Amino acid sequence: MPAGLAPGTLLGSWVTLRTECIDITALNPPPSPEEVFQYFQRLPLPQLATSQAPPGRGLSGLPVVFWTDTPSTQTFTVDIRGFAVVIVAEAERYDWHTGDPARPTLTTTDPGRAYPGQATEHLYRSGTYTASLTVTWGATFTVDGSAPADVPGTTTTDGPPVTFSVVEAAAVLTDPYD
Protein backbone atom coordinates (compact mmCIF):
# COMPACT_ATOMS: atom_id res chain seq x y z
CA MET A 1 0.00 0.00 0.00
CA PRO A 2 1.40 3.40 -0.90
CA ALA A 3 2.43 5.59 2.01
CA GLY A 4 -0.16 8.01 3.37
CA LEU A 5 -3.26 6.12 2.12
CA ALA A 6 -5.78 4.73 4.56
CA PRO A 7 -6.83 1.11 4.30
CA GLY A 8 -9.69 0.71 1.80
CA THR A 9 -8.74 3.75 -0.30
CA LEU A 10 -9.40 3.21 -4.03
CA LEU A 11 -6.16 3.32 -6.01
CA GLY A 12 -7.73 3.16 -9.45
CA SER A 13 -10.92 2.20 -11.28
CA TRP A 14 -12.50 -1.27 -11.01
CA VAL A 15 -11.92 -3.56 -13.98
CA THR A 16 -14.44 -6.36 -14.67
CA LEU A 17 -12.52 -9.42 -15.73
CA ARG A 18 -15.37 -11.94 -15.89
CA THR A 19 -19.11 -12.06 -15.14
CA GLU A 20 -20.69 -15.50 -15.00
CA CYS A 21 -22.31 -18.02 -12.71
CA ILE A 22 -20.01 -20.77 -11.61
CA ASP A 23 -21.43 -24.21 -10.77
CA ILE A 24 -19.84 -25.37 -7.53
CA THR A 25 -21.78 -28.66 -7.43
CA ALA A 26 -18.61 -30.58 -8.19
CA LEU A 27 -17.14 -29.25 -4.96
CA ASN A 28 -19.97 -30.86 -2.93
CA PRO A 29 -21.92 -33.34 -5.10
CA PRO A 30 -25.15 -34.88 -3.80
CA PRO A 31 -24.69 -38.15 -1.89
CA SER A 32 -24.23 -41.18 -4.11
CA PRO A 33 -26.42 -44.27 -3.67
CA GLU A 34 -23.42 -46.09 -2.16
CA GLU A 35 -22.94 -43.29 0.39
CA VAL A 36 -26.65 -43.43 1.30
CA PHE A 37 -26.34 -47.23 1.72
CA GLN A 38 -23.65 -46.70 4.36
CA TYR A 39 -26.08 -44.53 6.35
CA PHE A 40 -28.94 -46.98 5.73
CA GLN A 41 -26.97 -49.82 7.32
CA ARG A 42 -26.57 -47.79 10.53
CA LEU A 43 -30.20 -46.66 10.91
CA PRO A 44 -32.00 -47.78 14.09
CA LEU A 45 -34.42 -50.09 12.29
CA PRO A 46 -36.84 -51.91 14.59
CA GLN A 47 -36.19 -55.43 15.77
CA LEU A 48 -39.58 -56.94 15.00
CA ALA A 49 -40.99 -59.12 17.76
CA THR A 50 -42.39 -62.54 16.99
CA SER A 51 -45.94 -63.21 18.12
CA GLN A 52 -47.28 -66.72 18.11
CA ALA A 53 -50.56 -68.45 18.80
CA PRO A 54 -51.42 -70.22 20.85
CA PRO A 55 -49.33 -68.11 23.25
CA GLY A 56 -46.95 -69.95 25.57
CA ARG A 57 -47.99 -73.51 24.74
CA GLY A 58 -48.88 -75.23 21.48
CA LEU A 59 -50.47 -78.57 20.80
CA SER A 60 -48.71 -81.24 18.74
CA GLY A 61 -50.55 -81.78 15.47
CA LEU A 62 -52.06 -78.29 15.41
CA PRO A 63 -50.20 -75.42 13.73
CA VAL A 64 -48.43 -72.68 15.67
CA VAL A 65 -49.19 -69.38 13.91
CA PHE A 66 -46.51 -66.65 13.61
CA TRP A 67 -46.87 -62.93 12.90
CA THR A 68 -45.47 -59.53 13.84
CA ASP A 69 -47.45 -56.37 14.57
CA THR A 70 -44.57 -53.91 14.30
CA PRO A 71 -44.79 -51.44 11.38
CA SER A 72 -42.96 -52.71 8.31
CA THR A 73 -42.17 -49.24 6.90
CA GLN A 74 -39.90 -46.72 8.62
CA THR A 75 -38.94 -43.20 7.44
CA PHE A 76 -35.72 -41.45 8.45
CA THR A 77 -34.30 -38.04 7.56
CA VAL A 78 -30.52 -37.77 7.77
CA ASP A 79 -28.07 -35.01 6.96
CA ILE A 80 -25.32 -36.11 4.60
CA ARG A 81 -22.81 -33.31 4.00
CA GLY A 82 -25.54 -30.67 4.21
CA PHE A 83 -28.07 -32.51 2.02
CA ALA A 84 -31.43 -33.55 3.52
CA VAL A 85 -31.72 -37.24 2.65
CA VAL A 86 -35.01 -39.03 3.34
CA ILE A 87 -34.63 -42.80 3.55
CA VAL A 88 -37.79 -44.92 3.48
CA ALA A 89 -37.00 -48.45 4.69
CA GLU A 90 -39.45 -51.26 4.01
CA ALA A 91 -39.43 -54.86 5.19
CA GLU A 92 -38.92 -57.04 2.10
CA ARG A 93 -38.47 -60.51 3.57
CA TYR A 94 -39.31 -62.23 6.85
CA ASP A 95 -37.25 -65.25 7.91
CA TRP A 96 -39.11 -67.00 10.72
CA HIS A 97 -36.64 -69.18 12.63
CA THR A 98 -38.86 -71.94 14.00
CA GLY A 99 -36.33 -73.55 16.34
CA ASP A 100 -37.34 -76.89 14.78
CA PRO A 101 -34.42 -78.74 13.14
CA ALA A 102 -36.89 -80.50 10.81
CA ARG A 103 -37.77 -77.16 9.17
CA PRO A 104 -35.60 -74.43 10.70
CA THR A 105 -36.74 -71.44 8.62
CA LEU A 106 -39.95 -70.25 6.98
CA THR A 107 -39.41 -67.39 4.52
CA THR A 108 -42.23 -65.03 3.55
CA THR A 109 -42.74 -61.55 2.13
CA ASP A 110 -45.65 -61.04 4.50
CA PRO A 111 -45.56 -60.04 8.20
CA GLY A 112 -48.16 -62.72 8.89
CA ARG A 113 -51.48 -62.36 10.67
CA ALA A 114 -53.09 -63.82 13.74
CA TYR A 115 -55.70 -66.57 13.54
CA PRO A 116 -58.04 -66.88 11.62
CA GLY A 117 -56.27 -65.04 8.78
CA GLN A 118 -52.90 -66.63 9.42
CA ALA A 119 -50.31 -66.64 6.66
CA THR A 120 -47.34 -68.26 8.45
CA GLU A 121 -47.69 -71.45 10.48
CA HIS A 122 -45.68 -74.50 11.44
CA LEU A 123 -46.53 -77.95 12.85
CA TYR A 124 -44.35 -79.06 15.76
CA ARG A 125 -43.79 -82.30 17.62
CA SER A 126 -43.91 -82.08 21.40
CA GLY A 127 -40.97 -80.25 22.97
CA THR A 128 -39.67 -76.79 23.81
CA TYR A 129 -38.79 -74.43 20.98
CA THR A 130 -37.29 -70.96 20.61
CA ALA A 131 -38.48 -68.99 17.59
CA SER A 132 -37.31 -65.62 16.29
CA LEU A 133 -37.61 -63.35 13.29
CA THR A 134 -34.97 -61.88 10.97
CA VAL A 135 -36.22 -59.10 8.72
CA THR A 136 -34.49 -58.03 5.52
CA TRP A 137 -34.99 -54.33 4.80
CA GLY A 138 -34.71 -52.55 1.46
CA ALA A 139 -35.05 -48.79 0.96
CA THR A 140 -35.54 -45.86 -1.35
CA PHE A 141 -34.15 -42.37 -0.82
CA THR A 142 -34.55 -38.78 -1.95
CA VAL A 143 -32.01 -35.96 -1.76
CA ASP A 144 -33.43 -32.49 -1.08
CA GLY A 145 -36.82 -33.55 -2.50
CA SER A 146 -35.49 -35.26 -5.65
CA ALA A 147 -37.21 -38.20 -7.32
CA PRO A 148 -36.93 -41.42 -5.26
CA ALA A 149 -34.07 -43.80 -6.04
CA ASP A 150 -33.32 -47.30 -4.75
CA VAL A 151 -30.72 -47.79 -2.06
CA PRO A 152 -28.31 -50.39 -3.51
CA GLY A 153 -28.41 -53.25 -1.03
CA THR A 154 -30.29 -54.48 1.99
CA THR A 155 -29.75 -54.77 5.71
CA THR A 156 -31.23 -57.09 8.35
CA THR A 157 -32.48 -56.89 11.91
CA ASP A 158 -33.00 -59.76 14.34
CA GLY A 159 -35.99 -59.69 16.66
CA PRO A 160 -36.02 -61.00 20.21
CA PRO A 161 -36.54 -64.75 20.60
CA VAL A 162 -39.70 -66.25 22.04
CA THR A 163 -39.68 -69.65 23.79
CA PHE A 164 -42.75 -71.88 23.98
CA SER A 165 -43.71 -75.48 24.64
CA VAL A 166 -45.61 -77.88 22.44
CA VAL A 167 -47.40 -80.67 24.25
CA GLU A 168 -49.05 -83.82 23.01
CA ALA A 169 -52.64 -84.43 23.93
CA ALA A 170 -53.60 -87.95 24.95
CA ALA A 171 -57.12 -89.27 24.64
CA VAL A 172 -58.50 -90.70 27.86
CA LEU A 173 -61.68 -92.73 27.93
CA THR A 174 -63.86 -92.19 30.93
CA ASP A 175 -67.16 -93.60 32.11
CA PRO A 176 -69.68 -90.75 31.91
CA TYR A 177 -71.70 -92.43 34.70
CA ASP A 178 -68.88 -92.39 37.28
PDB file of C-alpha atoms in Angstrom:
ATOM      1  CA  MET A   1       0.000   0.000   0.000  1.00  0.00           C
ATOM      2  CA  PRO A   2       1.400   3.405  -0.898  1.00  0.00           C
ATOM      3  CA  ALA A   3       2.431   5.591   2.014  1.00  0.00           C
ATOM      4  CA  GLY A   4      -0.162   8.014   3.373  1.00  0.00           C
ATOM      5  CA  LEU A   5      -3.262   6.122   2.116  1.00  0.00           C
ATOM      6  CA  ALA A   6      -5.780   4.730   4.556  1.00  0.00           C
ATOM      7  CA  PRO A   7      -6.831   1.110   4.296  1.00  0.00           C
ATOM      8  CA  GLY A   8      -9.689   0.712   1.799  1.00  0.00           C
ATOM      9  CA  THR A   9      -8.739   3.750  -0.303  1.00  0.00           C
ATOM     10  CA  LEU A  10      -9.397   3.209  -4.025  1.00  0.00           C
ATOM     11  CA  LEU A  11      -6.162   3.321  -6.011  1.00  0.00           C
ATOM     12  CA  GLY A  12      -7.726   3.164  -9.450  1.00  0.00           C
ATOM     13  CA  SER A  13     -10.916   2.200 -11.277  1.00  0.00           C
ATOM     14  CA  TRP A  14     -12.496  -1.274 -11.015  1.00  0.00           C
ATOM     15  CA  VAL A  15     -11.915  -3.562 -13.976  1.00  0.00           C
ATOM     16  CA  THR A  16     -14.439  -6.364 -14.669  1.00  0.00           C
ATOM     17  CA  LEU A  17     -12.521  -9.418 -15.727  1.00  0.00           C
ATOM     18  CA  ARG A  18     -15.368 -11.940 -15.888  1.00  0.00           C
ATOM     19  CA  THR A  19     -19.108 -12.063 -15.135  1.00  0.00           C
ATOM     20  CA  GLU A  20     -20.687 -15.504 -15.001  1.00  0.00           C
ATOM     21  CA  CYS A  21     -22.305 -18.019 -12.712  1.00  0.00           C
ATOM     22  CA  ILE A  22     -20.011 -20.771 -11.607  1.00  0.00           C
ATOM     23  CA  ASP A  23     -21.430 -24.208 -10.773  1.00  0.00           C
ATOM     24  CA  ILE A  24     -19.843 -25.368  -7.532  1.00  0.00           C
ATOM     25  CA  THR A  25     -21.783 -28.663  -7.428  1.00  0.00           C
ATOM     26  CA  ALA A  26     -18.612 -30.582  -8.194  1.00  0.00           C
ATOM     27  CA  LEU A  27     -17.145 -29.249  -4.955  1.00  0.00           C
ATOM     28  CA  ASN A  28     -19.972 -30.864  -2.934  1.00  0.00           C
ATOM     29  CA  PRO A  29     -21.922 -33.339  -5.103  1.00  0.00           C
ATOM     30  CA  PRO A  30     -25.151 -34.883  -3.804  1.00  0.00           C
ATOM     31  CA  PRO A  31     -24.695 -38.152  -1.890  1.00  0.00           C
ATOM     32  CA  SER A  32     -24.226 -41.185  -4.111  1.00  0.00           C
ATOM     33  CA  PRO A  33     -26.419 -44.266  -3.667  1.00  0.00           C
ATOM     34  CA  GLU A  34     -23.423 -46.091  -2.164  1.00  0.00           C
ATOM     35  CA  GLU A  35     -22.942 -43.294   0.388  1.00  0.00           C
ATOM     36  CA  VAL A  36     -26.652 -43.426   1.305  1.00  0.00           C
ATOM     37  CA  PHE A  37     -26.341 -47.225   1.716  1.00  0.00           C
ATOM     38  CA  GLN A  38     -23.646 -46.696   4.363  1.00  0.00           C
ATOM     39  CA  TYR A  39     -26.085 -44.531   6.345  1.00  0.00           C
ATOM     40  CA  PHE A  40     -28.944 -46.979   5.727  1.00  0.00           C
ATOM     41  CA  GLN A  41     -26.972 -49.819   7.317  1.00  0.00           C
ATOM     42  CA  ARG A  42     -26.570 -47.786  10.534  1.00  0.00           C
ATOM     43  CA  LEU A  43     -30.196 -46.664  10.913  1.00  0.00           C
ATOM     44  CA  PRO A  44     -32.005 -47.777  14.093  1.00  0.00           C
ATOM     45  CA  LEU A  45     -34.418 -50.086  12.291  1.00  0.00           C
ATOM     46  CA  PRO A  46     -36.838 -51.908  14.588  1.00  0.00           C
ATOM     47  CA  GLN A  47     -36.186 -55.432  15.768  1.00  0.00           C
ATOM     48  CA  LEU A  48     -39.576 -56.942  14.997  1.00  0.00           C
ATOM     49  CA  ALA A  49     -40.985 -59.116  17.756  1.00  0.00           C
ATOM     50  CA  THR A  50     -42.395 -62.543  16.989  1.00  0.00           C
ATOM     51  CA  SER A  51     -45.941 -63.207  18.116  1.00  0.00           C
ATOM     52  CA  GLN A  52     -47.279 -66.721  18.113  1.00  0.00           C
ATOM     53  CA  ALA A  53     -50.564 -68.446  18.797  1.00  0.00           C
ATOM     54  CA  PRO A  54     -51.419 -70.218  20.850  1.00  0.00           C
ATOM     55  CA  PRO A  55     -49.331 -68.109  23.253  1.00  0.00           C
ATOM     56  CA  GLY A  56     -46.950 -69.952  25.570  1.00  0.00           C
ATOM     57  CA  ARG A  57     -47.986 -73.514  24.738  1.00  0.00           C
ATOM     58  CA  GLY A  58     -48.882 -75.228  21.484  1.00  0.00           C
ATOM     59  CA  LEU A  59     -50.474 -78.575  20.795  1.00  0.00           C
ATOM     60  CA  SER A  60     -48.713 -81.240  18.737  1.00  0.00           C
ATOM     61  CA  GLY A  61     -50.550 -81.784  15.466  1.00  0.00           C
ATOM     62  CA  LEU A  62     -52.057 -78.285  15.415  1.00  0.00           C
ATOM     63  CA  PRO A  63     -50.196 -75.417  13.730  1.00  0.00           C
ATOM     64  CA  VAL A  64     -48.433 -72.679  15.669  1.00  0.00           C
ATOM     65  CA  VAL A  65     -49.194 -69.377  13.913  1.00  0.00           C
ATOM     66  CA  PHE A  66     -46.513 -66.653  13.614  1.00  0.00           C
ATOM     67  CA  TRP A  67     -46.870 -62.932  12.900  1.00  0.00           C
ATOM     68  CA  THR A  68     -45.474 -59.534  13.836  1.00  0.00           C
ATOM     69  CA  ASP A  69     -47.454 -56.371  14.571  1.00  0.00           C
ATOM     70  CA  THR A  70     -44.572 -53.906  14.301  1.00  0.00           C
ATOM     71  CA  PRO A  71     -44.792 -51.441  11.376  1.00  0.00           C
ATOM     72  CA  SER A  72     -42.962 -52.707   8.314  1.00  0.00           C
ATOM     73  CA  THR A  73     -42.171 -49.242   6.902  1.00  0.00           C
ATOM     74  CA  GLN A  74     -39.895 -46.715   8.618  1.00  0.00           C
ATOM     75  CA  THR A  75     -38.944 -43.203   7.440  1.00  0.00           C
ATOM     76  CA  PHE A  76     -35.719 -41.452   8.455  1.00  0.00           C
ATOM     77  CA  THR A  77     -34.301 -38.042   7.564  1.00  0.00           C
ATOM     78  CA  VAL A  78     -30.519 -37.767   7.765  1.00  0.00           C
ATOM     79  CA  ASP A  79     -28.067 -35.009   6.955  1.00  0.00           C
ATOM     80  CA  ILE A  80     -25.318 -36.108   4.595  1.00  0.00           C
ATOM     81  CA  ARG A  81     -22.806 -33.313   3.995  1.00  0.00           C
ATOM     82  CA  GLY A  82     -25.544 -30.674   4.213  1.00  0.00           C
ATOM     83  CA  PHE A  83     -28.073 -32.508   2.024  1.00  0.00           C
ATOM     84  CA  ALA A  84     -31.432 -33.549   3.519  1.00  0.00           C
ATOM     85  CA  VAL A  85     -31.723 -37.241   2.654  1.00  0.00           C
ATOM     86  CA  VAL A  86     -35.011 -39.026   3.342  1.00  0.00           C
ATOM     87  CA  ILE A  87     -34.635 -42.804   3.545  1.00  0.00           C
ATOM     88  CA  VAL A  88     -37.792 -44.925   3.480  1.00  0.00           C
ATOM     89  CA  ALA A  89     -37.004 -48.448   4.691  1.00  0.00           C
ATOM     90  CA  GLU A  90     -39.447 -51.258   4.012  1.00  0.00           C
ATOM     91  CA  ALA A  91     -39.426 -54.860   5.186  1.00  0.00           C
ATOM     92  CA  GLU A  92     -38.920 -57.038   2.102  1.00  0.00           C
ATOM     93  CA  ARG A  93     -38.470 -60.507   3.574  1.00  0.00           C
ATOM     94  CA  TYR A  94     -39.307 -62.231   6.846  1.00  0.00           C
ATOM     95  CA  ASP A  95     -37.249 -65.249   7.905  1.00  0.00           C
ATOM     96  CA  TRP A  96     -39.107 -67.003  10.725  1.00  0.00           C
ATOM     97  CA  HIS A  97     -36.637 -69.179  12.630  1.00  0.00           C
ATOM     98  CA  THR A  98     -38.858 -71.942  14.000  1.00  0.00           C
ATOM     99  CA  GLY A  99     -36.333 -73.553  16.340  1.00  0.00           C
ATOM    100  CA  ASP A 100     -37.336 -76.888  14.779  1.00  0.00           C
ATOM    101  CA  PRO A 101     -34.417 -78.741  13.139  1.00  0.00           C
ATOM    102  CA  ALA A 102     -36.891 -80.499  10.811  1.00  0.00           C
ATOM    103  CA  ARG A 103     -37.767 -77.160   9.173  1.00  0.00           C
ATOM    104  CA  PRO A 104     -35.604 -74.429  10.700  1.00  0.00           C
ATOM    105  CA  THR A 105     -36.739 -71.445   8.620  1.00  0.00           C
ATOM    106  CA  LEU A 106     -39.946 -70.252   6.985  1.00  0.00           C
ATOM    107  CA  THR A 107     -39.415 -67.392   4.517  1.00  0.00           C
ATOM    108  CA  THR A 108     -42.234 -65.031   3.555  1.00  0.00           C
ATOM    109  CA  THR A 109     -42.741 -61.549   2.126  1.00  0.00           C
ATOM    110  CA  ASP A 110     -45.652 -61.043   4.500  1.00  0.00           C
ATOM    111  CA  PRO A 111     -45.560 -60.043   8.200  1.00  0.00           C
ATOM    112  CA  GLY A 112     -48.164 -62.716   8.889  1.00  0.00           C
ATOM    113  CA  ARG A 113     -51.482 -62.364  10.666  1.00  0.00           C
ATOM    114  CA  ALA A 114     -53.086 -63.819  13.740  1.00  0.00           C
ATOM    115  CA  TYR A 115     -55.701 -66.567  13.541  1.00  0.00           C
ATOM    116  CA  PRO A 116     -58.036 -66.881  11.624  1.00  0.00           C
ATOM    117  CA  GLY A 117     -56.275 -65.041   8.775  1.00  0.00           C
ATOM    118  CA  GLN A 118     -52.897 -66.633   9.421  1.00  0.00           C
ATOM    119  CA  ALA A 119     -50.306 -66.641   6.661  1.00  0.00           C
ATOM    120  CA  THR A 120     -47.340 -68.260   8.451  1.00  0.00           C
ATOM    121  CA  GLU A 121     -47.689 -71.447  10.475  1.00  0.00           C
ATOM    122  CA  HIS A 122     -45.682 -74.502  11.441  1.00  0.00           C
ATOM    123  CA  LEU A 123     -46.529 -77.946  12.855  1.00  0.00           C
ATOM    124  CA  TYR A 124     -44.355 -79.062  15.757  1.00  0.00           C
ATOM    125  CA  ARG A 125     -43.785 -82.300  17.622  1.00  0.00           C
ATOM    126  CA  SER A 126     -43.909 -82.078  21.403  1.00  0.00           C
ATOM    127  CA  GLY A 127     -40.969 -80.252  22.970  1.00  0.00           C
ATOM    128  CA  THR A 128     -39.674 -76.793  23.812  1.00  0.00           C
ATOM    129  CA  TYR A 129     -38.785 -74.431  20.978  1.00  0.00           C
ATOM    130  CA  THR A 130     -37.294 -70.964  20.615  1.00  0.00           C
ATOM    131  CA  ALA A 131     -38.483 -68.988  17.590  1.00  0.00           C
ATOM    132  CA  SER A 132     -37.308 -65.618  16.289  1.00  0.00           C
ATOM    133  CA  LEU A 133     -37.611 -63.353  13.290  1.00  0.00           C
ATOM    134  CA  THR A 134     -34.970 -61.882  10.971  1.00  0.00           C
ATOM    135  CA  VAL A 135     -36.221 -59.097   8.725  1.00  0.00           C
ATOM    136  CA  THR A 136     -34.490 -58.032   5.517  1.00  0.00           C
ATOM    137  CA  TRP A 137     -34.985 -54.328   4.800  1.00  0.00           C
ATOM    138  CA  GLY A 138     -34.705 -52.545   1.461  1.00  0.00           C
ATOM    139  CA  ALA A 139     -35.049 -48.794   0.961  1.00  0.00           C
ATOM    140  CA  THR A 140     -35.543 -45.857  -1.346  1.00  0.00           C
ATOM    141  CA  PHE A 141     -34.148 -42.373  -0.820  1.00  0.00           C
ATOM    142  CA  THR A 142     -34.554 -38.783  -1.948  1.00  0.00           C
ATOM    143  CA  VAL A 143     -32.008 -35.959  -1.763  1.00  0.00           C
ATOM    144  CA  ASP A 144     -33.435 -32.494  -1.077  1.00  0.00           C
ATOM    145  CA  GLY A 145     -36.817 -33.554  -2.498  1.00  0.00           C
ATOM    146  CA  SER A 146     -35.495 -35.258  -5.648  1.00  0.00           C
ATOM    147  CA  ALA A 147     -37.210 -38.204  -7.323  1.00  0.00           C
ATOM    148  CA  PRO A 148     -36.931 -41.420  -5.259  1.00  0.00           C
ATOM    149  CA  ALA A 149     -34.072 -43.803  -6.037  1.00  0.00           C
ATOM    150  CA  ASP A 150     -33.324 -47.299  -4.748  1.00  0.00           C
ATOM    151  CA  VAL A 151     -30.718 -47.787  -2.058  1.00  0.00           C
ATOM    152  CA  PRO A 152     -28.315 -50.385  -3.506  1.00  0.00           C
ATOM    153  CA  GLY A 153     -28.412 -53.247  -1.027  1.00  0.00           C
ATOM    154  CA  THR A 154     -30.294 -54.483   1.993  1.00  0.00           C
ATOM    155  CA  THR A 155     -29.746 -54.771   5.711  1.00  0.00           C
ATOM    156  CA  THR A 156     -31.229 -57.088   8.346  1.00  0.00           C
ATOM    157  CA  THR A 157     -32.481 -56.892  11.908  1.00  0.00           C
ATOM    158  CA  ASP A 158     -33.002 -59.764  14.339  1.00  0.00           C
ATOM    159  CA  GLY A 159     -35.988 -59.685  16.660  1.00  0.00           C
ATOM    160  CA  PRO A 160     -36.018 -60.996  20.207  1.00  0.00           C
ATOM    161  CA  PRO A 161     -36.535 -64.754  20.597  1.00  0.00           C
ATOM    162  CA  VAL A 162     -39.699 -66.251  22.044  1.00  0.00           C
ATOM    163  CA  THR A 163     -39.676 -69.652  23.791  1.00  0.00           C
ATOM    164  CA  PHE A 164     -42.750 -71.880  23.979  1.00  0.00           C
ATOM    165  CA  SER A 165     -43.712 -75.483  24.645  1.00  0.00           C
ATOM    166  CA  VAL A 166     -45.614 -77.878  22.438  1.00  0.00           C
ATOM    167  CA  VAL A 167     -47.403 -80.673  24.250  1.00  0.00           C
ATOM    168  CA  GLU A 168     -49.051 -83.823  23.006  1.00  0.00           C
ATOM    169  CA  ALA A 169     -52.645 -84.431  23.927  1.00  0.00           C
ATOM    170  CA  ALA A 170     -53.602 -87.947  24.951  1.00  0.00           C
ATOM    171  CA  ALA A 171     -57.118 -89.274  24.641  1.00  0.00           C
ATOM    172  CA  VAL A 172     -58.502 -90.701  27.864  1.00  0.00           C
ATOM    173  CA  LEU A 173     -61.676 -92.734  27.935  1.00  0.00           C
ATOM    174  CA  THR A 174     -63.862 -92.185  30.931  1.00  0.00           C
ATOM    175  CA  ASP A 175     -67.156 -93.595  32.107  1.00  0.00           C
ATOM    176  CA  PRO A 176     -69.681 -90.751  31.915  1.00  0.00           C
ATOM    177  CA  TYR A 177     -71.696 -92.431  34.696  1.00  0.00           C
ATOM    178  CA  ASP A 178     -68.881 -92.392  37.279  1.00  0.00           C
TER     179      ASP A 178
END
